[in-house]
Short mmCIF file of C-alpha atoms in Angstrom, two decimals:
data_model
loop_
_atom_site.label_atom_id
_atom_site.label_comp_id
_atom_site.label_asym_id
_atom_site.label_seq_id
_atom_site.Cartn_x
_atom_site.Cartn_y
_atom_site.Cartn_z
CA MET A 1 104.32 110.37 127.16
CA ASP A 2 108.03 110.35 128.01
CA ALA A 3 109.22 112.04 124.77
CA GLY A 4 111.91 114.26 126.21
CA THR A 5 111.41 117.24 123.64
CA PHE A 6 109.57 117.80 120.57
CA GLN A 7 110.65 118.95 117.02
CA GLU A 8 108.20 120.94 114.97
CA ASP A 9 107.21 118.25 112.56
CA PHE A 10 103.53 117.52 111.68
CA ASN A 11 104.06 115.70 108.35
CA PRO A 12 102.27 112.39 108.59
CA PHE A 13 104.46 110.98 105.87
CA HIS A 14 107.55 111.18 107.92
CA LEU A 15 109.12 108.29 109.85
CA GLU A 16 111.01 110.15 112.53
CA ASN A 17 110.31 113.26 114.79
CA VAL A 18 106.79 113.47 113.75
CA ASN A 19 104.61 114.43 116.71
CA PHE A 20 102.04 112.45 118.57
CA GLY A 21 98.51 113.13 117.30
CA THR A 22 99.60 114.04 113.70
CA THR A 23 97.64 111.11 112.42
CA GLY A 24 94.26 110.83 113.96
CA MET A 25 93.82 114.11 115.69
CA ILE A 26 94.93 116.26 112.78
CA TYR A 27 95.04 114.05 109.63
CA GLU A 28 92.60 111.12 109.25
CA THR A 29 92.60 107.69 107.51
CA LEU A 30 89.94 106.49 105.16
CA GLU A 31 88.68 103.83 107.65
CA TYR A 32 89.31 102.83 111.16
CA PHE A 33 90.40 99.37 112.27
CA ASN A 34 89.91 98.30 115.92
CA LYS A 35 93.06 96.20 116.64
CA LEU A 36 91.35 94.95 119.85
CA LYS A 37 88.45 93.58 117.91
CA PRO A 38 89.69 91.80 114.57
CA GLY A 39 87.35 92.34 111.90
CA GLU A 40 85.79 95.41 113.28
CA VAL A 41 86.22 98.21 110.73
CA THR A 42 84.42 101.60 110.91
CA PRO A 43 83.96 103.90 107.81
CA TRP A 44 85.76 107.17 108.32
CA LEU A 45 86.75 109.63 105.56
CA ALA A 46 85.59 106.80 103.16
CA THR A 47 81.98 105.40 103.54
CA LYS A 48 82.81 102.28 101.65
CA HIS A 49 85.42 100.39 99.55
CA GLU A 50 85.17 97.95 96.62
CA TRP A 51 87.90 95.65 95.17
CA SER A 52 88.24 94.85 91.49
CA ASN A 53 90.77 93.58 88.98
CA ASP A 54 91.64 90.51 91.22
CA GLY A 55 92.56 92.74 94.09
CA LYS A 56 94.71 95.24 92.12
CA SER A 57 92.31 98.08 92.26
CA LEU A 58 90.46 99.65 95.22
CA THR A 59 87.63 102.12 94.89
CA PHE A 60 86.74 104.28 97.79
CA THR A 61 83.48 106.20 97.99
CA LEU A 62 84.28 109.23 100.08
CA ARG A 63 82.24 111.05 102.85
CA GLN A 64 80.65 114.16 101.66
CA GLY A 65 80.57 117.41 103.47
CA VAL A 66 83.96 116.96 104.90
CA LYS A 67 86.24 120.08 105.12
CA TRP A 68 89.85 120.79 105.68
CA SER A 69 90.47 123.02 108.81
CA ASP A 70 91.12 125.95 106.54
CA GLY A 71 87.62 125.74 105.15
CA ARG A 72 88.52 123.95 101.74
CA PRO A 73 86.49 120.99 100.75
CA PHE A 74 87.89 117.46 101.07
CA THR A 75 87.67 115.58 97.76
CA ALA A 76 89.00 112.56 95.74
CA ASP A 77 91.73 114.77 94.54
CA ASP A 78 93.33 114.71 98.11
CA VAL A 79 93.11 110.97 98.27
CA ALA A 80 94.64 110.40 94.75
CA PHE A 81 97.44 113.00 95.58
CA THR A 82 98.23 111.16 98.84
CA PHE A 83 98.74 107.87 97.14
CA ASP A 84 100.44 109.35 94.13
CA THR A 85 102.94 110.87 96.61
CA MET A 86 103.77 107.56 98.00
CA LYS A 87 104.46 106.22 94.51
CA THR A 88 106.71 109.39 93.56
CA TYR A 89 108.57 109.19 96.86
CA PRO A 90 109.22 105.71 97.80
CA GLU A 91 110.82 106.77 101.08
CA LEU A 92 107.41 108.10 102.15
CA ASN A 93 105.86 104.84 101.42
CA LYS A 94 105.84 103.47 104.98
CA SER A 95 103.83 100.41 104.38
CA ALA A 96 105.64 99.44 101.07
CA LEU A 97 102.34 99.63 99.19
CA ASP A 98 102.55 98.76 95.40
CA VAL A 99 100.96 101.76 94.25
CA ALA A 100 100.70 102.01 90.36
CA GLY A 101 98.64 105.13 90.48
CA ALA A 102 95.43 106.79 91.56
CA LYS A 103 92.45 107.99 89.42
CA VAL A 104 89.77 110.55 90.40
CA LEU A 105 86.42 109.03 89.21
CA ALA A 106 84.24 111.77 90.77
CA PRO A 107 84.64 114.43 93.58
CA ASP A 108 83.58 111.68 96.06
CA LYS A 109 85.15 108.55 94.30
CA VAL A 110 88.66 107.64 93.80
CA ARG A 111 90.43 104.41 92.58
CA ILE A 112 93.82 103.33 93.81
CA ASP A 113 95.61 100.89 91.41
CA PHE A 114 98.37 98.58 92.58
CA THR A 115 100.90 96.53 90.64
CA THR A 116 100.20 93.44 92.78
CA THR A 117 97.13 91.77 94.40
CA SER A 118 96.73 93.80 97.56
CA TYR A 119 93.63 92.42 99.44
CA ALA A 120 95.80 91.92 102.63
CA LYS A 121 96.99 95.45 102.59
CA LEU A 122 93.59 96.97 103.18
CA PHE A 123 94.56 98.04 106.80
CA ASN A 124 97.89 99.68 105.49
CA ILE A 125 95.92 101.39 102.67
CA ALA A 126 92.69 102.54 104.42
CA GLY A 127 93.58 102.20 108.17
CA SER A 128 97.10 103.61 108.60
CA SER A 129 97.72 105.96 105.59
CA ALA A 130 96.87 109.63 106.61
CA ILE A 131 95.21 111.73 103.88
CA VAL A 132 96.82 115.21 103.35
CA ALA A 133 95.60 118.24 101.77
CA LYS A 134 96.68 118.50 98.03
CA HIS A 135 96.29 122.20 98.01
CA LEU A 136 99.00 122.67 100.46
CA PHE A 137 101.25 119.64 100.08
CA GLU A 138 101.60 120.11 96.23
CA LYS A 139 103.49 123.34 96.84
CA GLU A 140 106.12 121.53 99.01
CA ASN A 141 108.65 118.80 98.83
CA PRO A 142 106.88 116.20 100.95
CA VAL A 143 110.35 114.59 101.93
CA THR A 144 111.81 117.64 103.60
CA PHE A 145 108.52 119.45 104.59
CA THR A 146 107.92 119.73 108.38
CA ASN A 147 104.44 121.22 107.99
CA PRO A 148 104.57 123.47 110.95
CA LYS A 149 101.10 124.79 110.30
CA PRO A 150 99.13 121.66 109.58
CA VAL A 151 95.65 121.78 108.00
CA GLY A 152 93.68 118.52 108.43
CA THR A 153 90.22 117.03 108.59
CA GLY A 154 90.55 115.74 112.03
CA PRO A 155 88.92 116.81 115.31
CA TYR A 156 91.74 119.04 116.50
CA LYS A 157 93.98 121.81 115.18
CA LEU A 158 97.45 122.88 116.27
CA SER A 159 97.37 126.06 118.24
CA LYS A 160 100.76 126.42 119.93
CA PHE A 161 104.11 124.73 119.61
CA SER A 162 107.34 124.73 121.43
CA ALA A 163 109.92 122.04 122.04
CA GLN A 164 108.52 121.55 125.71
CA LEU A 165 104.86 121.84 125.02
CA TYR A 166 102.42 121.90 122.06
CA GLU A 167 98.60 122.34 122.11
CA MET A 168 95.66 121.58 120.01
CA VAL A 169 92.31 122.97 120.16
CA LYS A 170 88.94 121.57 119.08
CA ASN A 171 88.25 121.87 115.18
CA ASP A 172 84.73 123.50 115.22
CA ALA A 173 84.00 122.52 111.72
CA TYR A 174 84.62 118.92 112.29
CA TRP A 175 82.48 116.39 110.41
CA GLN A 176 81.21 114.55 113.34
CA PRO A 177 78.49 116.79 114.87
CA GLY A 178 78.96 117.77 118.49
CA LYS A 179 82.44 116.08 118.68
CA PRO A 180 84.99 116.24 120.15
CA GLN A 181 83.67 117.29 123.58
CA VAL A 182 87.31 117.86 124.96
CA PRO A 183 88.21 121.50 123.88
CA THR A 184 91.93 121.61 124.51
CA LEU A 185 94.88 119.15 124.48
CA LYS A 186 98.21 119.96 125.95
CA PHE A 187 101.15 117.68 125.20
CA PRO A 188 104.09 118.25 127.69
CA ALA A 189 107.56 116.93 126.81
CA TYR A 190 108.16 115.03 130.12
CA THR A 191 110.94 112.53 131.09
CA ALA A 192 109.90 109.16 132.38
CA ASN A 193 110.32 110.29 135.91
CA ALA A 194 108.43 113.50 135.39
CA VAL A 195 105.47 111.47 133.98
CA GLN A 196 105.42 109.38 137.08
CA ASN A 197 105.66 112.39 139.44
CA ALA A 198 102.92 114.13 137.41
CA LEU A 199 100.57 111.20 137.70
CA GLN A 200 101.30 110.97 141.42
CA GLN A 201 100.47 114.64 141.80
CA GLY A 202 97.46 114.52 139.72
CA GLU A 203 98.75 116.91 137.04
CA LEU A 204 97.99 114.44 134.04
CA ASP A 205 94.62 113.35 132.85
CA TRP A 206 95.92 110.86 130.36
CA ALA A 207 99.33 109.14 130.10
CA GLY A 208 101.01 106.44 128.21
CA ALA A 209 103.97 105.20 130.23
CA PHE A 210 105.40 102.31 132.21
CA VAL A 211 104.93 103.05 135.78
CA PRO A 212 106.76 100.67 138.27
CA ASP A 213 104.20 100.51 141.07
CA ILE A 214 101.06 101.67 139.51
CA GLN A 215 98.90 101.04 142.46
CA LYS A 216 101.07 103.27 144.79
CA ILE A 217 102.05 105.81 142.33
CA PHE A 218 98.73 106.28 140.46
CA VAL A 219 95.75 104.35 141.79
CA GLN A 220 96.39 105.74 145.32
CA GLY A 221 93.23 104.01 146.65
CA LYS A 222 91.05 105.74 144.05
CA PRO A 223 90.18 102.84 141.72
CA ASP A 224 87.06 104.34 140.45
CA GLN A 225 88.80 107.54 139.45
CA ASN A 226 92.33 106.68 138.59
CA LYS A 227 92.26 103.63 136.13
CA PHE A 228 94.64 101.92 133.82
CA PHE A 229 94.25 99.61 130.80
CA PHE A 230 97.12 97.67 129.31
CA PRO A 231 95.93 95.51 126.43
CA PRO A 232 98.59 93.85 124.38
CA GLU A 233 99.45 95.71 121.02
CA GLY A 234 101.92 93.44 119.44
CA VAL A 235 105.25 92.01 120.62
CA VAL A 236 108.29 93.42 122.08
CA ASN A 237 111.28 91.76 120.37
CA LEU A 238 115.13 91.71 120.74
CA LEU A 239 116.29 92.90 117.35
CA PRO A 240 119.57 91.62 115.92
CA ASN A 241 121.06 93.63 113.13
CA LEU A 242 121.25 90.93 110.43
CA THR A 243 123.83 93.06 108.40
CA ASN A 244 126.32 92.01 111.21
CA PRO A 245 127.85 88.84 109.90
CA VAL A 246 127.87 87.26 113.37
CA LEU A 247 124.24 88.03 114.16
CA ALA A 248 123.45 86.89 110.65
CA LYS A 249 124.19 83.29 111.84
CA PRO A 250 121.03 81.49 112.85
CA GLU A 251 122.96 79.50 115.61
CA VAL A 252 123.98 82.82 117.22
CA ARG A 253 120.26 84.01 117.34
CA GLN A 254 119.12 80.71 118.55
CA ALA A 255 121.70 80.66 121.31
CA ILE A 256 120.51 84.27 122.24
CA SER A 257 117.05 83.06 122.47
CA LEU A 258 117.88 80.03 124.59
CA ALA A 259 119.75 82.20 127.03
CA VAL A 260 117.27 84.84 127.70
CA ASP A 261 114.92 84.32 130.71
CA ARG A 262 111.81 85.85 129.58
CA ASP A 263 109.75 85.07 132.70
CA LYS A 264 112.35 87.12 134.58
CA LEU A 265 111.97 90.03 132.03
CA VAL A 266 108.22 89.99 132.60
CA GLN A 267 108.22 89.77 136.43
CA ILE A 268 111.20 92.02 137.07
CA ALA A 269 111.43 94.58 134.33
CA GLU A 270 107.66 94.64 133.23
CA ARG A 271 106.37 94.36 136.87
CA GLY A 272 104.08 91.37 135.70
CA TYR A 273 101.92 93.82 133.49
CA THR A 274 102.35 91.51 130.54
CA HIS A 275 103.07 87.93 129.41
CA VAL A 276 105.86 86.00 127.58
CA ALA A 277 105.21 85.93 123.90
CA HIS A 278 104.21 82.96 121.96
CA PRO A 279 107.34 81.96 119.79
CA THR A 280 105.53 82.68 116.57
CA THR A 281 104.67 86.26 117.78
CA VAL A 282 100.91 85.51 117.31
CA THR A 283 99.06 87.17 120.23
CA MET A 284 97.50 84.48 122.60
CA PRO A 285 94.83 83.73 123.47
CA GLY A 286 92.83 84.67 120.51
CA GLY A 287 95.17 83.81 117.55
CA GLU A 288 94.79 79.96 117.72
CA ALA A 289 93.67 79.72 114.12
CA TYR A 290 96.95 81.32 112.93
CA LEU A 291 99.26 79.04 114.84
CA PRO A 292 101.17 76.27 112.85
CA PRO A 293 99.69 73.00 114.23
CA GLU A 294 103.27 71.70 114.99
CA TYR A 295 104.00 74.82 117.11
CA LYS A 296 100.54 75.22 118.69
CA ASP A 297 102.01 74.38 122.20
CA ALA A 298 105.41 75.85 121.66
CA ALA A 299 106.85 77.92 124.61
CA PHE A 300 110.23 79.47 125.29
CA LYS A 301 112.67 77.89 127.73
CA VAL A 302 115.91 78.62 129.07
CA ASP A 303 118.72 76.24 128.06
CA VAL A 304 122.28 77.49 128.83
CA GLU A 305 124.07 74.38 127.88
CA LYS A 306 122.34 73.99 124.49
CA ALA A 307 123.09 77.69 123.82
CA LYS A 308 126.84 77.08 124.57
CA GLU A 309 126.76 74.16 122.24
CA LEU A 310 125.39 76.26 119.34
CA LEU A 311 128.15 78.70 119.90
CA LYS A 312 131.04 76.30 119.76
CA GLY A 313 131.78 77.07 116.10
CA VAL A 314 131.77 80.85 116.59
CA ASP A 315 134.85 82.89 117.44
CA PRO A 316 134.45 84.06 121.02
CA ALA A 317 136.12 87.29 120.31
CA LYS A 318 133.31 88.12 117.91
CA LEU A 319 130.50 87.45 120.32
CA SER A 320 130.49 91.05 121.59
CA PHE A 321 127.71 93.49 120.86
CA THR A 322 126.17 96.74 122.06
CA LEU A 323 122.44 96.77 123.19
CA LEU A 324 120.89 99.93 122.26
CA VAL A 325 117.76 101.05 124.20
CA PRO A 326 115.67 104.35 124.58
CA SER A 327 116.84 105.65 127.90
CA PRO A 328 113.37 107.22 128.80
CA PHE A 329 111.86 103.54 128.62
CA THR A 330 112.93 102.49 132.27
CA ASP A 331 111.35 99.01 131.69
CA TRP A 332 113.27 98.37 128.63
CA VAL A 333 116.62 99.65 130.24
CA ASN A 334 115.97 97.07 132.98
CA CYS A 335 115.16 94.34 130.38
CA ALA A 336 118.51 95.26 128.69
CA GLN A 337 120.51 94.73 131.96
CA LEU A 338 118.86 91.39 132.66
CA ILE A 339 119.58 90.29 128.92
CA ARG A 340 123.10 91.35 129.32
CA GLU A 341 123.43 89.03 132.39
CA ASP A 342 121.78 86.22 130.75
CA LEU A 343 124.01 86.39 127.58
CA ALA A 344 127.09 86.53 129.75
CA LYS A 345 126.23 83.07 130.97
CA VAL A 346 126.78 81.65 127.58
CA GLY A 347 129.89 83.73 126.63
CA ILE A 348 128.24 86.59 124.76
CA LYS A 349 129.53 89.98 125.89
CA VAL A 350 126.90 92.84 125.81
CA GLU A 351 127.45 96.58 126.59
CA THR A 352 124.11 98.25 127.13
CA ARG A 353 123.43 101.71 125.95
CA GLY A 354 120.83 104.19 126.61
CA VAL A 355 120.19 106.92 124.18
CA ALA A 356 117.53 109.71 123.83
CA PHE A 357 114.24 108.55 122.26
CA ALA A 358 114.81 110.33 119.03
CA ASP A 359 118.39 109.20 118.66
CA TRP A 360 117.22 105.61 119.28
CA VAL A 361 114.50 105.83 116.72
CA SER A 362 116.87 107.17 114.11
CA LYS A 363 119.61 104.67 114.77
CA VAL A 364 117.27 101.54 114.70
CA ASN A 365 115.46 102.79 111.47
CA LYS A 366 118.82 103.35 109.80
CA GLY A 367 120.33 99.98 110.99
CA ASP A 368 122.95 101.67 113.13
CA TYR A 369 122.94 99.11 115.99
CA ASP A 370 124.10 95.69 116.84
CA LEU A 371 121.15 94.60 119.14
CA SER A 372 118.15 96.66 120.21
CA ILE A 373 114.74 96.26 121.86
CA ARG A 374 111.57 97.34 119.87
CA GLY A 375 108.03 96.56 119.61
CA ALA A 376 106.33 95.60 116.36
CA ASP A 377 103.32 97.38 114.89
CA VAL A 378 100.10 95.38 115.27
CA GLY A 379 97.27 95.12 112.81
CA PRO A 380 93.75 93.61 112.74
CA THR A 381 95.36 90.09 112.31
CA PRO A 382 98.65 88.58 113.09
CA TYR A 383 99.66 88.93 109.36
CA GLU A 384 100.30 92.73 109.76
CA GLN A 385 102.73 92.22 112.58
CA LEU A 386 104.57 89.49 110.82
CA ARG A 387 104.71 91.28 107.60
CA PHE A 388 106.00 94.37 109.67
CA LEU A 389 108.80 92.23 111.00
CA MET A 390 109.78 90.14 107.99
CA TYR A 391 108.68 91.60 104.63
CA GLY A 392 111.87 91.94 102.56
CA PRO A 393 110.87 95.11 100.55
CA LEU A 394 110.64 96.94 103.84
CA ALA A 395 114.27 96.16 104.62
CA MET A 396 116.36 99.41 103.67
CA PRO A 397 120.04 99.57 103.18
CA VAL A 398 121.99 100.52 106.24
CA GLY A 399 122.18 104.30 106.54
CA LYS A 400 118.69 104.74 105.05
CA ALA A 401 115.67 104.92 107.39
CA GLY A 402 113.24 102.20 107.17
CA SER A 403 109.62 102.05 108.63
CA ALA A 404 109.75 98.31 109.48
CA ASN A 405 111.83 95.14 109.20
CA TYR A 406 114.56 96.98 111.17
CA GLU A 407 116.72 93.80 111.42
CA ARG A 408 116.79 93.78 107.66
CA TRP A 409 115.51 90.11 107.16
CA LYS A 410 115.54 88.94 103.52
CA ASP A 411 114.09 85.60 102.70
CA ALA A 412 112.44 84.49 99.58
CA ALA A 413 110.10 81.88 101.35
CA THR A 414 109.03 84.57 103.79
CA ASP A 415 108.16 87.08 100.92
CA LYS A 416 106.21 84.29 99.08
CA LEU A 417 103.97 83.61 102.03
CA ILE A 418 103.29 87.30 102.40
CA ALA A 419 102.47 87.39 98.75
CA ASP A 420 100.19 84.37 98.99
CA TYR A 421 98.33 86.01 101.89
CA ALA A 422 97.83 89.16 99.91
CA ALA A 423 96.56 87.29 96.78
CA THR A 424 93.40 85.87 98.30
CA GLU A 425 90.40 86.94 100.28
CA ASP A 426 89.95 83.36 101.45
CA LEU A 427 90.31 83.38 105.22
CA ALA A 428 91.41 79.79 105.50
CA LYS A 429 94.22 80.40 102.93
CA GLN A 430 95.26 83.60 104.67
CA GLN A 431 95.44 81.64 108.01
CA GLN A 432 97.61 79.04 106.26
CA ALA A 433 100.07 81.67 104.95
CA VAL A 434 100.41 83.16 108.51
CA GLN A 435 101.00 79.65 109.92
CA GLY A 436 103.93 79.35 107.48
CA LEU A 437 105.29 82.81 108.60
CA GLY A 438 104.94 81.70 112.26
CA LYS A 439 106.91 78.60 111.39
CA ILE A 440 109.69 80.66 109.99
CA MET A 441 109.63 82.94 113.00
CA VAL A 442 110.20 79.86 115.25
CA GLU A 443 112.63 78.01 113.23
CA LYS A 444 114.79 80.83 111.78
CA LEU A 445 114.37 83.64 114.38
CA PRO A 446 114.68 86.71 112.28
CA VAL A 447 113.98 88.48 115.68
CA VAL A 448 114.02 87.19 119.14
CA PRO A 449 110.53 87.68 120.54
CA LEU A 450 110.29 88.54 124.20
CA PHE A 451 106.89 89.47 125.55
CA TYR A 452 103.56 91.09 124.49
CA SER A 453 103.89 94.87 124.32
CA PRO A 454 101.30 96.52 126.52
CA SER A 455 99.40 99.50 125.27
CA TRP A 456 100.22 101.77 128.30
CA ALA A 457 97.44 103.91 129.29
CA GLU A 458 96.79 105.76 132.66
CA PHE A 459 93.55 108.06 132.78
CA ARG A 460 91.37 109.86 135.25
CA THR A 461 87.66 109.67 135.18
CA SER A 462 87.32 113.05 137.34
CA LYS A 463 87.13 115.17 134.27
CA TYR A 464 86.05 112.84 131.33
CA THR A 465 84.42 109.40 131.12
CA GLY A 466 84.13 106.94 128.25
CA TRP A 467 87.69 105.59 128.23
CA PRO A 468 88.31 102.18 126.66
CA SER A 469 88.24 99.22 129.04
CA GLU A 470 88.43 95.60 129.04
CA GLN A 471 84.54 95.42 129.03
CA ASP A 472 84.53 97.99 126.05
CA PRO A 473 87.81 97.75 124.07
CA TYR A 474 86.85 100.15 121.31
CA ALA A 475 90.23 101.33 120.65
CA MET A 476 93.98 101.17 121.71
CA PRO A 477 93.95 103.35 124.87
CA SER A 478 97.38 104.79 124.75
CA PRO A 479 97.84 108.57 123.92
CA TYR A 480 100.58 107.64 121.55
CA SER A 481 98.46 105.14 119.38
CA SER A 482 97.46 106.49 115.99
CA PRO A 483 94.73 106.93 114.77
CA ASP A 484 93.31 105.20 118.04
CA ALA A 485 93.97 108.10 120.31
CA ALA A 486 91.72 110.39 118.36
CA VAL A 487 88.98 107.77 118.37
CA VAL A 488 89.29 107.83 122.26
CA LEU A 489 88.79 111.54 122.34
CA LEU A 490 85.79 111.33 120.24
CA HIS A 491 84.29 108.93 122.76
CA LEU A 492 84.92 110.96 125.84
CA LYS A 493 82.12 112.99 127.65
CA PRO A 494 82.43 115.48 130.53
CA ALA A 495 82.03 113.67 133.90
CA GLY A 496 78.53 113.97 135.14
CA THR A 497 76.85 114.14 131.82
#
């Protein structure tokens, strides 16, 4: 991946600088949710779960025989400690779970209690919360602890680390017999150009990067050996910092949306690898049941004159913004230039600014920007993405790092719909709540949706086979997807076997 350099941080609670593979390869979740097949959930560290108390209590039965990589047994104490840590340190509660507490019922059984009905947060609870070792983390301050010698239950162990390269080796005591079959992983800190050169020279086996001309640079006439798979994993949005009083005006955001030519972004900057997003951000096709009826056929269109009309009441001197992008993401850098040109046509002045990846993450997380481009986390249904984008409690004060809702949207109607979804297991009622959220997205534009975010993945079958594909989409294929990348590694087999 085009990461630049690495910092020695393998703490899965952290929002920034934590290294790829920390969750999935080293630390594992209780269940695995296949985002490419909504509804497909695989037991992982937990073998089953059971709700009670009207969705305010969730009991997990844990897999027996699992050990930490230091040989200590994995038990319910570790799970309870992980969720209690989220309660004690809200800044580590990445999914804003309403944890009331955790109770160990038996060595293989634990109950997590919540202050609110939490049916809808099962993915956040079981699918994206990495479980840590109590016997190690209880000795540290989890907020500042960088965990340089991680001990996990996952298929790999960290073996070497430097700012330019870190390595993992197979965990021989892993609980899935005979897996993984890939003995060593090497993570080089490449720039975007270096990734492309390495792919072209055959130096990389697996990459997750935008490649401008993939047929020429990577496939090179070897379609049976050099493959790529770019399924959508959410939506890339233009984020307005809503603490900026000008961007807080809905008419300004509507004008921005009307000025941006998304077809041009897709064709020029993204090389046609993806598609323009639906205005609700619901991934299409496939999300039809979650679309508000009145916006079922909605689509973005450019209307420069209407955009100018919307901006008539705004002081032109205040229509000047900096658009922050991560400089390694060359496709987003190109998007930013095209957006700058489009917005100039309606009187909005934009200065594009590319920064290092880690700096961009930090600035956006802390609200230190005017405009930025960023993807939204995807889940097993459109609800998770819309909650990620719009849930009020996820909006942190400027200067404090957030894990989502980076634009800092706060709206009572939005939060009520999110609560309505979480309060029921009735699919029809859940779909109705998402339809309401989609309506708010279209009409109030808390963010400006651009296009579906591809899960970039290039891989070679010369060493290993069993990679995800359109025919077998068992996991997101990118090496930076967590915990999916570990699931991919567990599926791989040496070529010829």
